[in-house]
Amino acid sequence: MYPNLSLYINGQFVEGRGESSQEVRNPSNNEVLGTLPKANEEDLELALQAAERAFQSWKLEPAIGRSEILRKVANLIRERAEQTGRILTLEQGKPIREAFGEVMSCAEHAEWHAEECRRIYGRVIPSRNPDVQQIALKEPIGVCVAFSPWNFPFSQAFRKVVAAIGAGCTIILKGSSDTPASVLLMAQMFHDAGLPKGVFNVVSGDSAMISDYLIKSPVVRKISFTGSTPVGRGLASLAGAYMKGCTMELGGHAPVIICDDADIDKAVSDLVGFKFRNAGQICICPTRFFVQRTIYAEFVARFSDKAKEIKVGCGSEELTMMGPLAQSRRVQEMASFVDDACQKGGTLVTGGFAMPGDGNFYPPTVIKDVPEDARFMHEEPFGPIAGFMAFDEIPEVLERANRLPFGLAAYAYTSSVSRAHSITNGLEAGMVSVNHIGLALAETPFGGIKESGYGREGGSETFDGYLVTKFVTQMN
Ligand SMILES: NC(=O)C1=CN([C@@H]2O[C@H](COP(=O)(O)OP(=O)(O)OC[C@H]3O[C@@H](n4cnc5c(N)ncnc54)[C@H](OP(=O)(O)O)[C@@H]3O)[C@@H](O)[C@H]2O)C=CC1
Ligand SMILES: O=C(O)CCCCC(=O)O
C-alpha cells in the first residue's frame, strides 16, 4: 500500500532529473518501503519557475476562491484519513490511532485557514488632508519555501502549506527524507481539490543542497522550517544574508511544574499520555518534570507505574500504544542520554534499554533525581525519556525551568489560582498549558521564544509571516 515516491512540480507527479535516490525504511522492522528520488538543481529550478509563474495569478485569486480550495482539501482529508494514516504509520512508526488523529487535525487546520483567509484585512488610516486617502494593504509575500520534519510528517508540513496558500502565496515544500509519502499524499489532495498548477510543489532529496539552492534564489521571499535548533540557526543565517523572512519552529525542552496541591490523578494521566505520545518525538513534549518535594516520591512512583503499562510495538497493530523511534540513530541517542544521566547520579526507575528485534524500539523511560549537569538537562532528548527532580518553592523552580535557552512549551499543575498566575507569568515560553494539555489547536498560536524560534503557526497570527504591508496614499 506504500505509494510510489516522486516529486510534484507544476501540477505533475514526476520522477525528477536527479540521478540518485535514497531508500525509505519502516522503523518497525527497518524493511525498505520505497525509493525516494533526489531532486537536482534542474528540478529545483523548474519548481522555482512554476511557483513564480503561479504566484502571478494566485496572488490575484479572491479570498473566497482560496477559501473554497482549502474547504475542499478539508473534505478530502476526512475522506482519505484512514488510508493516509496507515501510510504515515508505515513510514514514521506512530500508532495508527495517532496517525489518524494527526491527519484528521489537518482538516481543522484547513477549515481554520479557509475562514481566516477571508479576514485578511488592511486598514484605512485617517489622513491629515481631506483630499488624501491613506490605506495599509496586506499582500502575499511571494514564493515561499518550507522544510518540514519527520515527527509529524503530515501536520507540520500542512500548517505551512495552508498558511502560504491561504495568504495568496505559492510554496515549494521539502518534507523529510524519512517520511516522504505523507507530503505526496497531501499534494494529491490539493491537486484533486483543483489547486492551480505551480501553487504547491514538493521536492525531495539532499536537505543541505536543496535549502542552500532555494534560499539563495531571488525568486524566494519567505522560509519556514520546523526541526532542530542547530539546523534552524543555519537556515535563518542564510535567509538573513539574503534578506528573506523566516518562521522558525525549533527545538524545545519543556518543563512541567507539579505543585503539591495539584490533582495528581489528572496530572499523571495527562502527562503519561502526552509524554509518550509519538514516542516522545515532539518538540512540545514534557521533558523536565519538577515535582514539589512533599509529593515527589509518590508522583514518580505513580507516573512510572502508569508508564510501564504502555504497550510498545509496531504502530500498525491496533493494540500498540507507543511505536518505534523514527530512525535507528534515535535509539542510540536515547541510550546515551540515559547512561550519561545515571553516571552523573540520576536513578533509572523504568525502561532505559534498547528493545530486542529489528525495529527501533525503546521503552517508556523514567529517570529520577537527574542532576543539572546531565546532558539530558541541556539537550533536547526528543524521545521517550522523562526526567524527574524535586523542588521546594515557586521562585526557585521558575529559575530552574527557565535556565535553558529553549522557550517553546511549558506545563504546570496546581489547584491554586495565585500559584498558577505566578507560574504562567514567570515561565519563559511561547506556550503555557495549566492543568491540562491544550496546545497545537488550529485556532491557537503555536511557536516559541528564545532559541526555540520565532513566528507563529495557527491562531489569528497564522498569516502574519506570509503577508507584507503596502501603504498607499492617494490624493484626489
Ligand atoms: N519538530 C521539531 O522540533 C523537530 C526537532 N528535531 C530535532 O532534531 C534532532 C535530531 O533529529 P534528526 O532528524 O537527526 O536531525 P536533523 O537536524 O538532521 O533533521 C531534522 C529535520 O530537518 C531536516 N534538515 C536537516 N538539515 C537540513 C537543512 N540543511 N536544510 C533543510 N532541512 C534540513 C531534515 O530533513 P532530512 O531528513 O530530509 O534530512 C529533518 O526533516 C532531534 O533530536 C530533535 O531535537 C527533529 C525533527 C523535528
Ligand atoms: O513537534 C512538533 O514539531 C510539533 C508538535 C505538534 C503537536 C501536535 O500536533 O499535537
PDB file of N, CA and C in Angstrom, residues 380-446:
ATOM      1  N   GLU A 380      17.873  18.633  23.900  1.00  0.00           N
ATOM      2  CA  GLU A 380      16.526  18.086  23.681  1.00  0.00           C
ATOM      3  C   GLU A 380      16.641  16.576  23.438  1.00  0.00           C
ATOM      4  N   PRO A 381      16.063  15.742  24.352  1.00  0.00           N
ATOM      5  CA  PRO A 381      16.216  14.295  24.128  1.00  0.00           C
ATOM      6  C   PRO A 381      15.379  13.790  22.949  1.00  0.00           C
ATOM      7  N   PHE A 382      14.228  14.400  22.722  1.00  0.00           N
ATOM      8  CA  PHE A 382      13.358  14.048  21.588  1.00  0.00           C
ATOM      9  C   PHE A 382      13.086  12.547  21.550  1.00  0.00           C
ATOM     10  N   GLY A 383      12.614  12.035  22.675  1.00  0.00           N
ATOM     11  CA  GLY A 383      12.333  10.609  22.762  1.00  0.00           C
ATOM     12  C   GLY A 383      11.621  10.302  24.065  1.00  0.00           C
ATOM     13  N   PRO A 384      11.380   9.002  24.330  1.00  0.00           N
ATOM     14  CA  PRO A 384      10.506   8.612  25.444  1.00  0.00           C
ATOM     15  C   PRO A 384      11.209   8.591  26.811  1.00  0.00           C
ATOM     16  N   ILE A 385      11.876   9.676  27.163  1.00  0.00           N
ATOM     17  CA  ILE A 385      12.539   9.731  28.474  1.00  0.00           C
ATOM     18  C   ILE A 385      11.963  10.907  29.271  1.00  0.00           C
ATOM     19  N   ALA A 386      11.522  10.604  30.495  1.00  0.00           N
ATOM     20  CA  ALA A 386      11.053  11.655  31.411  1.00  0.00           C
ATOM     21  C   ALA A 386      12.063  11.758  32.549  1.00  0.00           C
ATOM     22  N   GLY A 387      12.504  12.976  32.841  1.00  0.00           N
ATOM     23  CA  GLY A 387      13.460  13.178  33.933  1.00  0.00           C
ATOM     24  C   GLY A 387      12.789  13.910  35.084  1.00  0.00           C
ATOM     25  N   PHE A 388      12.948  13.399  36.301  1.00  0.00           N
ATOM     26  CA  PHE A 388      12.270  13.989  37.460  1.00  0.00           C
ATOM     27  C   PHE A 388      13.262  14.628  38.433  1.00  0.00           C
ATOM     28  N   MET A 389      12.837  15.780  39.001  1.00  0.00           N
ATOM     29  CA  MET A 389      13.610  16.499  40.016  1.00  0.00           C
ATOM     30  C   MET A 389      12.626  17.049  41.039  1.00  0.00           C
ATOM     31  N   ALA A 390      13.066  17.136  42.298  1.00  0.00           N
ATOM     32  CA  ALA A 390      12.202  17.721  43.349  1.00  0.00           C
ATOM     33  C   ALA A 390      12.463  19.224  43.438  1.00  0.00           C
ATOM     34  N   PHE A 391      11.412  19.984  43.837  1.00  0.00           N
ATOM     35  CA  PHE A 391      11.639  21.413  44.119  1.00  0.00           C
ATOM     36  C   PHE A 391      10.892  21.781  45.395  1.00  0.00           C
ATOM     37  N   ASP A 392      11.247  22.966  45.960  1.00  0.00           N
ATOM     38  CA  ASP A 392      10.609  23.412  47.197  1.00  0.00           C
ATOM     39  C   ASP A 392       9.701  24.607  46.984  1.00  0.00           C
ATOM     40  N   GLU A 393      10.219  25.674  46.360  1.00  0.00           N
ATOM     41  CA  GLU A 393       9.452  26.927  46.257  1.00  0.00           C
ATOM     42  C   GLU A 393       9.265  27.337  44.794  1.00  0.00           C
ATOM     43  N   ILE A 394       8.196  28.100  44.538  1.00  0.00           N
ATOM     44  CA  ILE A 394       7.888  28.500  43.159  1.00  0.00           C
ATOM     45  C   ILE A 394       9.005  29.363  42.524  1.00  0.00           C
ATOM     46  N   PRO A 395       9.520  30.406  43.206  1.00  0.00           N
ATOM     47  CA  PRO A 395      10.564  31.206  42.547  1.00  0.00           C
ATOM     48  C   PRO A 395      11.773  30.364  42.143  1.00  0.00           C
ATOM     49  N   GLU A 396      12.118  29.413  43.033  1.00  0.00           N
ATOM     50  CA  GLU A 396      13.285  28.547  42.736  1.00  0.00           C
ATOM     51  C   GLU A 396      13.013  27.684  41.487  1.00  0.00           C
ATOM     52  N   VAL A 397      11.798  27.113  41.404  1.00  0.00           N
ATOM     53  CA  VAL A 397      11.539  26.209  40.275  1.00  0.00           C
ATOM     54  C   VAL A 397      11.416  26.991  38.970  1.00  0.00           C
ATOM     55  N   LEU A 398      10.921  28.225  39.070  1.00  0.00           N
ATOM     56  CA  LEU A 398      10.834  29.033  37.844  1.00  0.00           C
ATOM     57  C   LEU A 398      12.231  29.311  37.308  1.00  0.00           C
ATOM     58  N   GLU A 399      13.142  29.593  38.209  1.00  0.00           N
ATOM     59  CA  GLU A 399      14.512  29.862  37.769  1.00  0.00           C
ATOM     60  C   GLU A 399      15.099  28.617  37.089  1.00  0.00           C
ATOM     61  N   ARG A 400      14.836  27.452  37.683  1.00  0.00           N
ATOM     62  CA  ARG A 400      15.375  26.211  37.097  1.00  0.00           C
ATOM     63  C   ARG A 400      14.684  25.905  35.760  1.00  0.00           C
ATOM     64  N   ALA A 401      13.378  26.143  35.702  1.00  0.00           N
ATOM     65  CA  ALA A 401      12.640  25.860  34.457  1.00  0.00           C
ATOM     66  C   ALA A 401      13.127  26.762  33.322  1.00  0.00           C
ATOM     67  N   ASN A 402      13.487  28.006  33.666  1.00  0.00           N
ATOM     68  CA  ASN A 402      13.878  28.989  32.635  1.00  0.00           C
ATOM     69  C   ASN A 402      15.360  28.963  32.303  1.00  0.00           C
ATOM     70  N   ARG A 403      16.094  28.035  32.910  1.00  0.00           N
ATOM     71  CA  ARG A 403      17.550  28.053  32.795  1.00  0.00           C
ATOM     72  C   ARG A 403      18.056  27.812  31.367  1.00  0.00           C
ATOM     73  N   LEU A 404      17.299  27.069  30.571  1.00  0.00           N
ATOM     74  CA  LEU A 404      17.802  26.683  29.241  1.00  0.00           C
ATOM     75  C   LEU A 404      17.512  27.763  28.191  1.00  0.00           C
ATOM     76  N   PRO A 405      18.256  27.721  27.090  1.00  0.00           N
ATOM     77  CA  PRO A 405      17.983  28.704  26.020  1.00  0.00           C
ATOM     78  C   PRO A 405      16.700  28.417  25.253  1.00  0.00           C
ATOM     79  N   PHE A 406      16.078  27.235  25.482  1.00  0.00           N
ATOM     80  CA  PHE A 406      14.810  26.923  24.793  1.00  0.00           C
ATOM     81  C   PHE A 406      13.653  27.690  25.433  1.00  0.00           C
ATOM     82  N   GLY A 407      12.601  27.925  24.682  1.00  0.00           N
ATOM     83  CA  GLY A 407      11.393  28.568  25.232  1.00  0.00           C
ATOM     84  C   GLY A 407      10.187  28.236  24.365  1.00  0.00           C
ATOM     85  N   LEU A 408       9.876  26.948  24.284  1.00  0.00           N
ATOM     86  CA  LEU A 408       8.746  26.567  23.424  1.00  0.00           C
ATOM     87  C   LEU A 408       7.509  26.339  24.295  1.00  0.00           C
ATOM     88  N   ALA A 409       7.320  25.111  24.807  1.00  0.00           N
ATOM     89  CA  ALA A 409       6.139  24.831  25.626  1.00  0.00           C
ATOM     90  C   ALA A 409       6.544  24.670  27.085  1.00  0.00           C
ATOM     91  N   ALA A 410       5.564  24.893  27.986  1.00  0.00           N
ATOM     92  CA  ALA A 410       5.769  24.637  29.418  1.00  0.00           C
ATOM     93  C   ALA A 410       4.417  24.250  30.008  1.00  0.00           C
ATOM     94  N   TYR A 411       4.457  23.469  31.079  1.00  0.00           N
ATOM     95  CA  TYR A 411       3.216  22.933  31.666  1.00  0.00           C
ATOM     96  C   TYR A 411       3.257  23.108  33.180  1.00  0.00           C
ATOM     97  N   ALA A 412       2.065  23.202  33.775  1.00  0.00           N
ATOM     98  CA  ALA A 412       2.011  23.277  35.241  1.00  0.00           C
ATOM     99  C   ALA A 412       0.716  22.653  35.735  1.00  0.00           C
ATOM    100  N   TYR A 413       0.793  22.075  36.925  1.00  0.00           N
ATOM    101  CA  TYR A 413      -0.405  21.532  37.585  1.00  0.00           C
ATOM    102  C   TYR A 413      -0.452  22.087  38.996  1.00  0.00           C
ATOM    103  N   THR A 414      -1.546  22.783  39.320  1.00  0.00           N
ATOM    104  CA  THR A 414      -1.759  23.318  40.666  1.00  0.00           C
ATOM    105  C   THR A 414      -3.247  23.635  40.803  1.00  0.00           C
ATOM    106  N   SER A 415      -3.771  23.564  42.034  1.00  0.00           N
ATOM    107  CA  SER A 415      -5.173  23.975  42.198  1.00  0.00           C
ATOM    108  C   SER A 415      -5.261  25.393  42.743  1.00  0.00           C
ATOM    109  N   SER A 416      -4.105  26.045  42.907  1.00  0.00           N
ATOM    110  CA  SER A 416      -4.105  27.412  43.447  1.00  0.00           C
ATOM    111  C   SER A 416      -4.074  28.427  42.302  1.00  0.00           C
ATOM    112  N   VAL A 417      -5.059  29.322  42.305  1.00  0.00           N
ATOM    113  CA  VAL A 417      -5.116  30.338  41.248  1.00  0.00           C
ATOM    114  C   VAL A 417      -3.887  31.237  41.334  1.00  0.00           C
ATOM    115  N   SER A 418      -3.487  31.562  42.561  1.00  0.00           N
ATOM    116  CA  SER A 418      -2.368  32.506  42.667  1.00  0.00           C
ATOM    117  C   SER A 418      -1.048  31.849  42.248  1.00  0.00           C
ATOM    118  N   ARG A 419      -0.886  30.553  42.549  1.00  0.00           N
ATOM    119  CA  ARG A 419       0.323  29.869  42.051  1.00  0.00           C
ATOM    120  C   ARG A 419       0.300  29.775  40.530  1.00  0.00           C
ATOM    121  N   ALA A 420      -0.879  29.448  39.989  1.00  0.00           N
ATOM    122  CA  ALA A 420      -0.980  29.336  38.522  1.00  0.00           C
ATOM    123  C   ALA A 420      -0.601  30.672  37.881  1.00  0.00           C
ATOM    124  N   HIS A 421      -1.041  31.765  38.509  1.00  0.00           N
ATOM    125  CA  HIS A 421      -0.755  33.086  37.995  1.00  0.00           C
ATOM    126  C   HIS A 421       0.761  33.357  38.015  1.00  0.00           C
ATOM    127  N   SER A 422       1.387  33.049  39.169  1.00  0.00           N
ATOM    128  CA  SER A 422       2.845  33.284  39.257  1.00  0.00           C
ATOM    129  C   SER A 422       3.587  32.442  38.233  1.00  0.00           C
ATOM    130  N   ILE A 423       3.134  31.207  38.055  1.00  0.00           N
ATOM    131  CA  ILE A 423       3.848  30.299  37.144  1.00  0.00           C
ATOM    132  C   ILE A 423       3.680  30.752  35.696  1.00  0.00           C
ATOM    133  N   THR A 424       2.434  31.074  35.291  1.00  0.00           N
ATOM    134  CA  THR A 424       2.251  31.460  33.880  1.00  0.00           C
ATOM    135  C   THR A 424       2.974  32.777  33.588  1.00  0.00           C
ATOM    136  N   ASN A 425       2.990  33.679  34.580  1.00  0.00           N
ATOM    137  CA  ASN A 425       3.727  34.941  34.371  1.00  0.00           C
ATOM    138  C   ASN A 425       5.235  34.709  34.345  1.00  0.00           C
ATOM    139  N   GLY A 426       5.695  33.748  35.139  1.00  0.00           N
ATOM    140  CA  GLY A 426       7.148  33.602  35.311  1.00  0.00           C
ATOM    141  C   GLY A 426       7.824  32.720  34.283  1.00  0.00           C
ATOM    142  N   LEU A 427       7.073  31.833  33.617  1.00  0.00           N
ATOM    143  CA  LEU A 427       7.719  30.903  32.685  1.00  0.00           C
ATOM    144  C   LEU A 427       8.106  31.597  31.380  1.00  0.00           C
ATOM    145  N   GLU A 428       9.311  31.332  30.930  1.00  0.00           N
ATOM    146  CA  GLU A 428       9.759  31.888  29.645  1.00  0.00           C
ATOM    147  C   GLU A 428       9.453  30.854  28.565  1.00  0.00           C
ATOM    148  N   ALA A 429       8.299  30.991  27.935  1.00  0.00           N
ATOM    149  CA  ALA A 429       7.882  30.009  26.927  1.00  0.00           C
ATOM    150  C   ALA A 429       6.892  30.662  25.975  1.00  0.00           C
ATOM    151  N   GLY A 430       6.837  30.133  24.759  1.00  0.00           N
ATOM    152  CA  GLY A 430       5.861  30.643  23.797  1.00  0.00           C
ATOM    153  C   GLY A 430       4.461  30.132  24.088  1.00  0.00           C
ATOM    154  N   MET A 431       4.354  28.999  24.807  1.00  0.00           N
ATOM    155  CA  MET A 431       3.045  28.395  25.094  1.00  0.00           C
ATOM    156  C   MET A 431       3.076  27.787  26.489  1.00  0.00           C
ATOM    157  N   VAL A 432       2.053  28.077  27.280  1.00  0.00           N
ATOM    158  CA  VAL A 432       1.977  27.533  28.647  1.00  0.00           C
ATOM    159  C   VAL A 432       0.608  26.876  28.820  1.00  0.00           C
ATOM    160  N   SER A 433       0.598  25.653  29.310  1.00  0.00           N
ATOM    161  CA  SER A 433      -0.658  24.914  29.469  1.00  0.00           C
ATOM    162  C   SER A 433      -0.784  24.506  30.941  1.00  0.00           C
ATOM    163  N   VAL A 434      -1.864  24.949  31.587  1.00  0.00           N
ATOM    164  CA  VAL A 434      -2.014  24.712  33.027  1.00  0.00           C
ATOM    165  C   VAL A 434      -3.197  23.780  33.299  1.00  0.00           C
ATOM    166  N   ASN A 435      -2.935  22.724  34.030  1.00  0.00           N
ATOM    167  CA  ASN A 435      -3.944  21.747  34.476  1.00  0.00           C
ATOM    168  C   ASN A 435      -4.596  20.960  33.350  1.00  0.00           C
ATOM    169  N   HIS A 436      -4.047  21.035  32.181  1.00  0.00           N
ATOM    170  CA  HIS A 436      -4.449  20.150  31.071  1.00  0.00           C
ATOM    171  C   HIS A 436      -3.421  20.300  29.959  1.00  0.00           C
ATOM    172  N   ILE A 437      -3.618  19.502  28.899  1.00  0.00           N
ATOM    173  CA  ILE A 437      -2.722  19.626  27.746  1.00  0.00           C
ATOM    174  C   ILE A 437      -3.565  20.269  26.653  1.00  0.00           C
ATOM    175  N   GLY A 438      -3.235  21.498  26.297  1.00  0.00           N
ATOM    176  CA  GLY A 438      -4.144  22.216  25.399  1.00  0.00           C
ATOM    177  C   GLY A 438      -3.452  22.977  24.289  1.00  0.00           C
ATOM    178  N   LEU A 439      -2.374  22.416  23.739  1.00  0.00           N
ATOM    179  CA  LEU A 439      -1.624  23.174  22.721  1.00  0.00           C
ATOM    180  C   LEU A 439      -1.856  22.603  21.319  1.00  0.00           C
ATOM    181  N   ALA A 440      -1.430  23.362  20.337  1.00  0.00           N
ATOM    182  CA  ALA A 440      -1.385  22.922  18.927  1.00  0.00           C
ATOM    183  C   ALA A 440      -2.764  22.780  18.282  1.00  0.00           C
ATOM    184  N   LEU A 441      -3.725  23.586  18.691  1.00  0.00           N
ATOM    185  CA  LEU A 441      -5.032  23.575  18.025  1.00  0.00           C
ATOM    186  C   LEU A 441      -5.001  24.571  16.862  1.00  0.00           C
ATOM    187  N   ALA A 442      -5.884  24.358  15.899  1.00  0.00           N
ATOM    188  CA  ALA A 442      -5.873  25.236  14.708  1.00  0.00           C
ATOM    189  C   ALA A 442      -6.064  26.699  15.093  1.00  0.00           C
ATOM    190  N   GLU A 443      -6.909  26.950  16.091  1.00  0.00           N
ATOM    191  CA  GLU A 443      -7.274  28.338  16.425  1.00  0.00           C
ATOM    192  C   GLU A 443      -6.329  28.987  17.440  1.00  0.00           C
ATOM    193  N   THR A 444      -5.274  28.263  17.853  1.00  0.00           N
ATOM    194  CA  THR A 444      -4.366  28.844  18.851  1.00  0.00           C
ATOM    195  C   THR A 444      -2.957  29.008  18.265  1.00  0.00           C
ATOM    196  N   PRO A 445      -2.257  30.072  18.666  1.00  0.00           N
ATOM    197  CA  PRO A 445      -0.929  30.307  18.079  1.00  0.00           C
ATOM    198  C   PRO A 445       0.106  29.318  18.618  1.00  0.00           C
ATOM    199  N   PHE A 446       0.877  28.733  17.702  1.00  0.00           N
ATOM    200  CA  PHE A 446       1.888  27.744  18.054  1.00  0.00           C
ATOM    201  C   PHE A 446       3.259  28.311  17.708  1.00  0.00           C
TER     202      PHE A 446
END
